[in-house]
Amino acid sequence: MPSFRKNEINAHAVESMDAKALQALLREDFEWPGGMLDSELRALAVQTLCRREKEGGAVYPDAEASLKNFRQRYGQLFDTGDSVVPMPSGAQGRKRSGPMRVHNVLVRSAAAIVAVVMLLSMSALAGRQDAGDRGARWTDGEFWFDWTAMDIEPMEQGSGQVQPQLEKLRELLTGYVAQPEDLLPSYLPEGFAAYETKITDDTELFAQGMCWLSDGESGRYMTVGCKIVYDKTMKFGIPKNSGAPEEYVRNGITHYIMPNASYYEAVWVNGDVQCSIGGQVSHDEMIKIIDSIYGGVK
């Protein structure tokens, strides 16, 4: 849980914080699902931090280049959707006149922003990572792949077979992946039946095929998904518990297995596809499902 109370964060509170408190606020805003701050308060927090750093005598060389790098990698800190953002009212009814162009304000202190981002990255964005540095990142509550840190490799071949319940998913993925059968399991625990399969492709960020399955007798459920990632700057987070994910290597691919509430979640990357299997299954069953993608079940 964040140490800041969301309903107590307003323009007056932000403007009253010192640099250390602002750094902590931005870190928690970045880590907290959905963020703690709206776009106006987030912009105000960064501007105030830049001002605090500047007041402390910081020097900002090559600000334009620093800002460009920052916006390319960490634009999600400014969920504005536009370069023009109206400033919020300040404390005691003070008003800022007219809209403010975020770019012009941030350029003057871009190096300070990058310093803040470096602080964030130590605990959040960079997080902990796998030994092979294939772009896997995680915090205590979330796992994701940093696609900007990965070299996209050719897709590894699989068994070439698909469990019958996933045949519709295979067909839907055919228009996006040359051999979708290399991504899908040929084994599922007994009793699971598909009740919905669809593809989402109305986005410039990714296309995703997903199959939802359930076991009518026990009420268990499972999902099998493949996300073709177009925008490599996107972060597709997956909730997890506080422990480090288990790394299971099969066919040269590292699969990250995590308890996720009452079920296991396994995620991995093959080519430019982020694959996932989630289900109310045992750990042994999850391993068998993964093994079946690449050949016989151990």
mmCIF file of N, CA and C in Angstrom, residues 102-208:
data_model
loop_
_atom_site.group_PDB
_atom_site.id
_atom_site.type_symbol
_atom_site.label_atom_id
_atom_site.label_comp_id
_atom_site.label_asym_id
_atom_site.label_seq_id
_atom_site.Cartn_x
_atom_site.Cartn_y
_atom_site.Cartn_z
ATOM 1 N N VAL A 102 3.361 21.315 -21.817
ATOM 2 C CA VAL A 102 4.224 20.496 -20.986
ATOM 3 C C VAL A 102 5.636 20.439 -21.554
ATOM 4 N N HIS A 103 5.748 20.330 -22.862
ATOM 5 C CA HIS A 103 7.072 20.212 -23.486
ATOM 6 C C HIS A 103 7.962 21.389 -23.109
ATOM 7 N N ASN A 104 7.460 22.610 -23.267
ATOM 8 C CA ASN A 104 8.287 23.780 -23.028
ATOM 9 C C ASN A 104 8.731 23.882 -21.583
ATOM 10 N N VAL A 105 7.859 23.533 -20.662
ATOM 11 C CA VAL A 105 8.203 23.607 -19.249
ATOM 12 C C VAL A 105 9.220 22.534 -18.895
ATOM 13 N N LEU A 106 9.026 21.306 -19.403
ATOM 14 C CA LEU A 106 9.887 20.200 -19.013
ATOM 15 C C LEU A 106 11.264 20.282 -19.635
ATOM 16 N N VAL A 107 11.382 20.871 -20.821
ATOM 17 C CA VAL A 107 12.693 20.975 -21.465
ATOM 18 C C VAL A 107 13.685 21.685 -20.556
ATOM 19 N N ARG A 108 13.234 22.708 -19.855
ATOM 20 C CA ARG A 108 14.139 23.514 -19.046
ATOM 21 C C ARG A 108 14.759 22.699 -17.916
ATOM 22 N N SER A 109 14.095 21.578 -17.540
ATOM 23 C CA SER A 109 14.618 20.782 -16.424
ATOM 24 C C SER A 109 14.641 19.313 -16.772
ATOM 25 N N ALA A 110 14.906 18.991 -18.036
ATOM 26 C CA ALA A 110 14.818 17.602 -18.478
ATOM 27 C C ALA A 110 15.791 16.704 -17.752
ATOM 28 N N ALA A 111 16.998 17.171 -17.474
ATOM 29 C CA ALA A 111 17.975 16.332 -16.793
ATOM 30 C C ALA A 111 17.486 15.950 -15.405
ATOM 31 N N ALA A 112 16.784 16.857 -14.749
ATOM 32 C CA ALA A 112 16.235 16.533 -13.435
ATOM 33 C C ALA A 112 15.169 15.461 -13.546
ATOM 34 N N ILE A 113 14.372 15.524 -14.618
ATOM 35 C CA ILE A 113 13.340 14.511 -14.828
ATOM 36 C C ILE A 113 13.982 13.154 -15.035
ATOM 37 N N VAL A 114 15.039 13.119 -15.839
ATOM 38 C CA VAL A 114 15.726 11.854 -16.070
ATOM 39 C C VAL A 114 16.268 11.301 -14.770
ATOM 40 N N ALA A 115 16.764 12.174 -13.896
ATOM 41 C CA ALA A 115 17.248 11.708 -12.594
ATOM 42 C C ALA A 115 16.122 11.081 -11.793
ATOM 43 N N VAL A 116 14.930 11.690 -11.859
ATOM 44 C CA VAL A 116 13.781 11.115 -11.170
ATOM 45 C C VAL A 116 13.448 9.748 -11.753
ATOM 46 N N VAL A 117 13.461 9.654 -13.082
ATOM 47 C CA VAL A 117 13.151 8.390 -13.734
ATOM 48 C C VAL A 117 14.159 7.319 -13.359
ATOM 49 N N MET A 118 15.432 7.691 -13.251
ATOM 50 C CA MET A 118 16.437 6.728 -12.822
ATOM 51 C C MET A 118 16.116 6.213 -11.431
ATOM 52 N N LEU A 119 15.648 7.104 -10.565
ATOM 53 C CA LEU A 119 15.248 6.683 -9.228
ATOM 54 C C LEU A 119 14.080 5.717 -9.298
ATOM 55 N N LEU A 120 13.094 6.045 -10.152
ATOM 56 C CA LEU A 120 11.949 5.159 -10.320
ATOM 57 C C LEU A 120 12.381 3.805 -10.853
ATOM 58 N N SER A 121 13.297 3.820 -11.814
ATOM 59 C CA SER A 121 13.663 2.577 -12.473
ATOM 60 C C SER A 121 14.352 1.620 -11.522
ATOM 61 N N MET A 122 15.042 2.118 -10.508
ATOM 62 C CA MET A 122 15.728 1.226 -9.585
ATOM 63 C C MET A 122 14.754 0.353 -8.821
ATOM 64 N N SER A 123 13.558 0.875 -8.547
ATOM 65 C CA SER A 123 12.621 0.111 -7.739
ATOM 66 C C SER A 123 11.413 -0.380 -8.503
ATOM 67 N N ALA A 124 11.122 0.243 -9.652
ATOM 68 C CA ALA A 124 9.880 -0.104 -10.335
ATOM 69 C C ALA A 124 10.113 -0.596 -11.740
ATOM 70 N N LEU A 125 10.528 0.295 -12.645
ATOM 71 C CA LEU A 125 10.564 -0.095 -14.050
ATOM 72 C C LEU A 125 11.615 -1.156 -14.319
ATOM 73 N N ALA A 126 12.844 -0.923 -13.846
ATOM 74 C CA ALA A 126 13.863 -1.951 -14.012
ATOM 75 C C ALA A 126 13.518 -3.141 -13.129
ATOM 76 N N GLY A 127 13.077 -2.869 -11.909
ATOM 77 C CA GLY A 127 12.672 -3.929 -11.001
ATOM 78 C C GLY A 127 13.759 -4.970 -10.848
ATOM 79 N N ARG A 128 13.363 -6.156 -10.549
ATOM 80 C CA ARG A 128 14.282 -7.277 -10.598
ATOM 81 C C ARG A 128 14.155 -7.922 -11.964
ATOM 82 N N GLN A 129 15.172 -8.657 -12.380
ATOM 83 C CA GLN A 129 15.130 -9.191 -13.728
ATOM 84 C C GLN A 129 15.767 -10.566 -13.781
ATOM 85 N N ASP A 130 15.487 -11.274 -14.869
ATOM 86 C CA ASP A 130 16.023 -12.618 -14.999
ATOM 87 C C ASP A 130 17.505 -12.577 -15.333
ATOM 88 N N ALA A 131 18.197 -13.678 -15.026
ATOM 89 C CA ALA A 131 19.642 -13.725 -15.190
ATOM 90 C C ALA A 131 20.048 -13.530 -16.638
ATOM 91 N N GLY A 132 19.246 -14.020 -17.570
ATOM 92 C CA GLY A 132 19.562 -13.873 -18.983
ATOM 93 C C GLY A 132 19.201 -12.515 -19.550
ATOM 94 N N ASP A 133 18.551 -11.669 -18.752
ATOM 95 C CA ASP A 133 18.147 -10.330 -19.161
ATOM 96 C C ASP A 133 17.386 -10.348 -20.477
ATOM 97 N N ARG A 134 16.365 -11.205 -20.558
ATOM 98 C CA ARG A 134 15.513 -11.261 -21.735
ATOM 99 C C ARG A 134 14.357 -10.284 -21.628
ATOM 100 N N GLY A 135 14.513 -9.283 -20.778
ATOM 101 C CA GLY A 135 13.493 -8.259 -20.682
ATOM 102 C C GLY A 135 12.452 -8.517 -19.616
ATOM 103 N N ALA A 136 12.555 -9.604 -18.865
ATOM 104 C CA ALA A 136 11.585 -9.878 -17.802
ATOM 105 C C ALA A 136 11.843 -8.935 -16.631
ATOM 106 N N ARG A 137 10.786 -8.325 -16.147
ATOM 107 C CA ARG A 137 10.883 -7.382 -15.036
ATOM 108 C C ARG A 137 9.754 -7.671 -14.057
ATOM 109 N N TRP A 138 9.999 -7.411 -12.795
ATOM 110 C CA TRP A 138 8.914 -7.593 -11.830
ATOM 111 C C TRP A 138 9.170 -6.808 -10.559
ATOM 112 N N THR A 139 8.069 -6.468 -9.901
ATOM 113 C CA THR A 139 8.078 -5.912 -8.561
ATOM 114 C C THR A 139 7.361 -6.917 -7.669
ATOM 115 N N ASP A 140 7.070 -6.522 -6.436
ATOM 116 C CA ASP A 140 6.378 -7.443 -5.535
ATOM 117 C C ASP A 140 4.971 -7.776 -6.013
ATOM 118 N N GLY A 141 4.371 -6.890 -6.810
ATOM 119 C CA GLY A 141 2.982 -7.122 -7.185
ATOM 120 C C GLY A 141 2.701 -7.247 -8.663
ATOM 121 N N GLU A 142 3.749 -7.146 -9.514
ATOM 122 C CA GLU A 142 3.483 -7.123 -10.954
ATOM 123 C C GLU A 142 4.666 -7.695 -11.727
ATOM 124 N N PHE A 143 4.367 -8.340 -12.853
ATOM 125 C CA PHE A 143 5.377 -8.867 -13.773
ATOM 126 C C PHE A 143 5.098 -8.299 -15.153
ATOM 127 N N TRP A 144 6.183 -8.024 -15.922
ATOM 128 C CA TRP A 144 5.997 -7.573 -17.294
ATOM 129 C C TRP A 144 7.286 -7.815 -18.079
ATOM 130 N N PHE A 145 7.195 -7.670 -19.393
ATOM 131 C CA PHE A 145 8.362 -7.734 -20.254
ATOM 132 C C PHE A 145 8.683 -6.337 -20.760
ATOM 133 N N ASP A 146 9.947 -5.943 -20.635
ATOM 134 C CA ASP A 146 10.420 -4.688 -21.204
ATOM 135 C C ASP A 146 10.926 -5.004 -22.610
ATOM 136 N N TRP A 147 10.067 -4.798 -23.585
ATOM 137 C CA TRP A 147 10.404 -5.150 -24.959
ATOM 138 C C TRP A 147 11.549 -4.309 -25.507
ATOM 139 N N THR A 148 11.746 -3.112 -24.961
ATOM 140 C CA THR A 148 12.829 -2.260 -25.445
ATOM 141 C C THR A 148 14.191 -2.825 -25.065
ATOM 142 N N ALA A 149 14.228 -3.754 -24.120
ATOM 143 C CA ALA A 149 15.492 -4.341 -23.674
ATOM 144 C C ALA A 149 15.770 -5.687 -24.338
ATOM 145 N N MET A 150 14.900 -6.113 -25.250
ATOM 146 C CA MET A 150 15.032 -7.439 -25.838
ATOM 147 C C MET A 150 15.413 -7.366 -27.309
ATOM 148 N N ASP A 151 16.219 -8.324 -27.725
ATOM 149 C CA ASP A 151 16.453 -8.556 -29.145
ATOM 150 C C ASP A 151 15.413 -9.575 -29.612
ATOM 151 N N ILE A 152 14.602 -9.187 -30.591
ATOM 152 C CA ILE A 152 13.561 -10.089 -31.068
ATOM 153 C C ILE A 152 14.207 -11.210 -31.870
ATOM 154 N N GLU A 153 14.037 -12.417 -31.394
ATOM 155 C CA GLU A 153 14.647 -13.576 -32.030
ATOM 156 C C GLU A 153 13.604 -14.339 -32.847
ATOM 157 N N PRO A 154 14.043 -15.156 -33.820
ATOM 158 C CA PRO A 154 13.085 -15.962 -34.597
ATOM 159 C C PRO A 154 12.291 -16.886 -33.670
ATOM 160 N N MET A 155 11.076 -17.169 -34.069
ATOM 161 C CA MET A 155 10.224 -18.010 -33.235
ATOM 162 C C MET A 155 10.762 -19.438 -33.158
ATOM 163 N N GLU A 156 10.811 -19.962 -31.942
ATOM 164 C CA GLU A 156 11.219 -21.347 -31.736
ATOM 165 C C GLU A 156 10.080 -22.281 -32.133
ATOM 166 N N GLN A 157 10.418 -23.391 -32.757
ATOM 167 C CA GLN A 157 9.407 -24.350 -33.174
ATOM 168 C C GLN A 157 8.876 -25.134 -31.980
ATOM 169 N N GLY A 158 7.619 -25.523 -32.096
ATOM 170 C CA GLY A 158 6.988 -26.316 -31.061
ATOM 171 C C GLY A 158 6.616 -27.692 -31.568
ATOM 172 N N SER A 159 5.647 -28.283 -30.930
ATOM 173 C CA SER A 159 5.252 -29.649 -31.280
ATOM 174 C C SER A 159 4.501 -29.720 -32.604
ATOM 175 N N GLY A 160 3.914 -28.597 -33.018
ATOM 176 C CA GLY A 160 3.112 -28.595 -34.235
ATOM 177 C C GLY A 160 1.721 -29.152 -34.032
ATOM 178 N N GLN A 161 1.362 -29.457 -32.781
ATOM 179 C CA GLN A 161 0.036 -29.998 -32.468
ATOM 180 C C GLN A 161 -0.666 -29.078 -31.479
ATOM 181 N N VAL A 162 -1.983 -29.105 -31.541
ATOM 182 C CA VAL A 162 -2.786 -28.232 -30.685
ATOM 183 C C VAL A 162 -3.896 -29.036 -30.038
ATOM 184 N N GLN A 163 -4.130 -28.784 -28.769
ATOM 185 C CA GLN A 163 -5.261 -29.400 -28.088
ATOM 186 C C GLN A 163 -6.560 -29.000 -28.799
ATOM 187 N N PRO A 164 -7.486 -29.949 -29.022
ATOM 188 C CA PRO A 164 -8.707 -29.639 -29.794
ATOM 189 C C PRO A 164 -9.474 -28.426 -29.292
ATOM 190 N N GLN A 165 -9.507 -28.199 -27.987
ATOM 191 C CA GLN A 165 -10.237 -27.041 -27.459
ATOM 192 C C GLN A 165 -9.648 -25.716 -27.938
ATOM 193 N N LEU A 166 -8.401 -25.751 -28.396
ATOM 194 C CA LEU A 166 -7.717 -24.531 -28.818
ATOM 195 C C LEU A 166 -7.639 -24.389 -30.336
ATOM 196 N N GLU A 167 -8.323 -25.240 -31.051
ATOM 197 C CA GLU A 167 -8.246 -25.206 -32.509
ATOM 198 C C GLU A 167 -8.779 -23.893 -33.062
ATOM 199 N N LYS A 168 -9.862 -23.370 -32.509
ATOM 200 C CA LYS A 168 -10.398 -22.095 -32.989
ATOM 201 C C LYS A 168 -9.394 -20.973 -32.747
ATOM 202 N N LEU A 169 -8.707 -21.003 -31.595
ATOM 203 C CA LEU A 169 -7.687 -19.992 -31.315
ATOM 204 C C LEU A 169 -6.560 -20.095 -32.338
ATOM 205 N N ARG A 170 -6.157 -21.297 -32.663
ATOM 206 C CA ARG A 170 -5.114 -21.486 -33.670
ATOM 207 C C ARG A 170 -5.541 -20.873 -35.006
ATOM 208 N N GLU A 171 -6.791 -21.103 -35.391
ATOM 209 C CA GLU A 171 -7.288 -20.572 -36.664
ATOM 210 C C GLU A 171 -7.293 -19.038 -36.656
ATOM 211 N N LEU A 172 -7.711 -18.460 -35.556
ATOM 212 C CA LEU A 172 -7.768 -17.008 -35.473
ATOM 213 C C LEU A 172 -6.370 -16.387 -35.530
ATOM 214 N N LEU A 173 -5.388 -17.072 -34.966
ATOM 215 C CA LEU A 173 -4.022 -16.550 -34.931
ATOM 216 C C LEU A 173 -3.289 -16.723 -36.258
ATOM 217 N N THR A 174 -3.848 -17.526 -37.153
ATOM 218 C CA THR A 174 -3.169 -17.815 -38.418
ATOM 219 C C THR A 174 -2.875 -16.554 -39.215
ATOM 220 N N GLY A 175 -3.753 -15.567 -39.134
ATOM 221 C CA GLY A 175 -3.536 -14.331 -39.870
ATOM 222 C C GLY A 175 -2.482 -13.430 -39.260
ATOM 223 N N TYR A 176 -1.966 -13.788 -38.090
ATOM 224 C CA TYR A 176 -1.017 -12.935 -37.386
ATOM 225 C C TYR A 176 0.333 -13.604 -37.152
ATOM 226 N N VAL A 177 0.336 -14.924 -37.052
ATOM 227 C CA VAL A 177 1.545 -15.681 -36.754
ATOM 228 C C VAL A 177 1.665 -16.800 -37.782
ATOM 229 N N ALA A 178 2.876 -17.014 -38.282
ATOM 230 C CA ALA A 178 3.067 -18.013 -39.333
ATOM 231 C C ALA A 178 2.683 -19.409 -38.872
ATOM 232 N N GLN A 179 3.095 -19.785 -37.660
ATOM 233 C CA GLN A 179 2.803 -21.122 -37.144
ATOM 234 C C GLN A 179 2.290 -21.030 -35.708
ATOM 235 N N PRO A 180 1.035 -20.656 -35.526
ATOM 236 C CA PRO A 180 0.497 -20.502 -34.171
ATOM 237 C C PRO A 180 0.521 -21.783 -33.358
ATOM 238 N N GLU A 181 0.569 -22.936 -34.043
ATOM 239 C CA GLU A 181 0.632 -24.193 -33.304
ATOM 240 C C GLU A 181 1.923 -24.305 -32.488
ATOM 241 N N ASP A 182 2.951 -23.520 -32.815
ATOM 242 C CA ASP A 182 4.192 -23.533 -32.047
ATOM 243 C C ASP A 182 4.053 -22.786 -30.723
ATOM 244 N N LEU A 183 2.923 -22.120 -30.534
ATOM 245 C CA LEU A 183 2.704 -21.320 -29.333
ATOM 246 C C LEU A 183 1.681 -21.933 -28.385
ATOM 247 N N LEU A 184 0.944 -22.938 -28.833
ATOM 248 C CA LEU A 184 -0.207 -23.449 -28.085
ATOM 249 C C LEU A 184 0.041 -24.862 -27.578
ATOM 250 N N PRO A 185 -0.498 -25.191 -26.417
ATOM 251 C CA PRO A 185 -0.275 -26.525 -25.837
ATOM 252 C C PRO A 185 -1.070 -27.619 -26.544
ATOM 253 N N SER A 186 -0.500 -28.814 -26.523
ATOM 254 C CA SER A 186 -1.216 -29.988 -27.042
ATOM 255 C C SER A 186 -1.784 -30.826 -25.904
ATOM 256 N N TYR A 187 -1.659 -30.301 -24.679
ATOM 257 C CA TYR A 187 -2.235 -30.978 -23.508
ATOM 258 C C TYR A 187 -2.920 -29.952 -22.629
ATOM 259 N N LEU A 188 -4.100 -30.304 -22.144
ATOM 260 C CA LEU A 188 -4.793 -29.550 -21.109
ATOM 261 C C LEU A 188 -5.333 -30.553 -20.096
ATOM 262 N N PRO A 189 -5.436 -30.194 -18.834
ATOM 263 C CA PRO A 189 -6.000 -31.112 -17.848
ATOM 264 C C PRO A 189 -7.406 -31.546 -18.241
ATOM 265 N N GLU A 190 -7.748 -32.732 -17.885
ATOM 266 C CA GLU A 190 -9.050 -33.301 -18.252
ATOM 267 C C GLU A 190 -10.191 -32.472 -17.677
ATOM 268 N N GLY A 191 -11.219 -32.315 -18.476
ATOM 269 C CA GLY A 191 -12.435 -31.646 -18.015
ATOM 270 C C GLY A 191 -12.600 -30.218 -18.496
ATOM 271 N N PHE A 192 -11.544 -29.589 -18.981
ATOM 272 C CA PHE A 192 -11.644 -28.200 -19.427
ATOM 273 C C PHE A 192 -12.212 -28.119 -20.844
ATOM 274 N N ALA A 193 -13.204 -27.259 -21.004
ATOM 275 C CA ALA A 193 -13.835 -27.047 -22.304
ATOM 276 C C ALA A 193 -13.831 -25.556 -22.622
ATOM 277 N N ALA A 194 -13.605 -25.213 -23.885
ATOM 278 C CA ALA A 194 -13.587 -23.811 -24.297
ATOM 279 C C ALA A 194 -15.017 -23.274 -24.356
ATOM 280 N N TYR A 195 -15.223 -22.091 -23.779
ATOM 281 C CA TYR A 195 -16.555 -21.479 -23.878
ATOM 282 C C TYR A 195 -16.532 -20.135 -24.598
ATOM 283 N N GLU A 196 -15.339 -19.570 -24.825
ATOM 284 C CA GLU A 196 -15.248 -18.352 -25.641
ATOM 285 C C GLU A 196 -13.836 -18.245 -26.196
ATOM 286 N N THR A 197 -13.751 -17.879 -27.461
ATOM 287 C CA THR A 197 -12.460 -17.644 -28.113
ATOM 288 C C THR A 197 -12.622 -16.430 -29.014
ATOM 289 N N LYS A 198 -11.697 -15.493 -28.924
ATOM 290 C CA LYS A 198 -11.798 -14.307 -29.790
ATOM 291 C C LYS A 198 -10.427 -13.698 -30.008
ATOM 292 N N ILE A 199 -10.361 -12.825 -30.999
ATOM 293 C CA ILE A 199 -9.131 -12.087 -31.289
ATOM 294 C C ILE A 199 -9.430 -10.601 -31.189
ATOM 295 N N THR A 200 -8.549 -9.859 -30.584
ATOM 296 C CA THR A 200 -8.659 -8.403 -30.482
ATOM 297 C C THR A 200 -7.587 -7.802 -31.373
ATOM 298 N N ASP A 201 -7.999 -7.066 -32.383
ATOM 299 C CA ASP A 201 -7.024 -6.487 -33.304
ATOM 300 C C ASP A 201 -7.339 -5.042 -33.653
ATOM 301 N N ASP A 202 -8.226 -4.410 -32.883
ATOM 302 C CA ASP A 202 -8.613 -3.028 -33.169
ATOM 303 C C ASP A 202 -7.736 -2.056 -32.389
ATOM 304 N N THR A 203 -6.432 -2.295 -32.413
ATOM 305 C CA THR A 203 -5.502 -1.447 -31.692
ATOM 306 C C THR A 203 -4.183 -1.409 -32.449
ATOM 307 N N GLU A 204 -3.484 -0.282 -32.351
ATOM 308 C CA GLU A 204 -2.170 -0.166 -32.969
ATOM 309 C C GLU A 204 -1.072 -0.668 -32.045
ATOM 310 N N LEU A 205 -1.444 -1.064 -30.834
ATOM 311 C CA LEU A 205 -0.458 -1.483 -29.844
ATOM 312 C C LEU A 205 -0.169 -2.974 -29.905
ATOM 313 N N PHE A 206 -1.215 -3.769 -30.126
ATOM 314 C CA PHE A 206 -1.055 -5.219 -30.124
ATOM 315 C C PHE A 206 -2.279 -5.864 -30.746
ATOM 316 N N ALA A 207 -2.126 -7.139 -31.086
ATOM 317 C CA ALA A 207 -3.263 -7.994 -31.436
ATOM 318 C C ALA A 207 -3.209 -9.175 -30.475
ATOM 319 N N GLN A 208 -4.357 -9.594 -30.001
ATOM 320 C CA GLN A 208 -4.365 -10.649 -28.982
ATOM 321 C C GLN A 208 -5.448 -11.675 -29.257
#
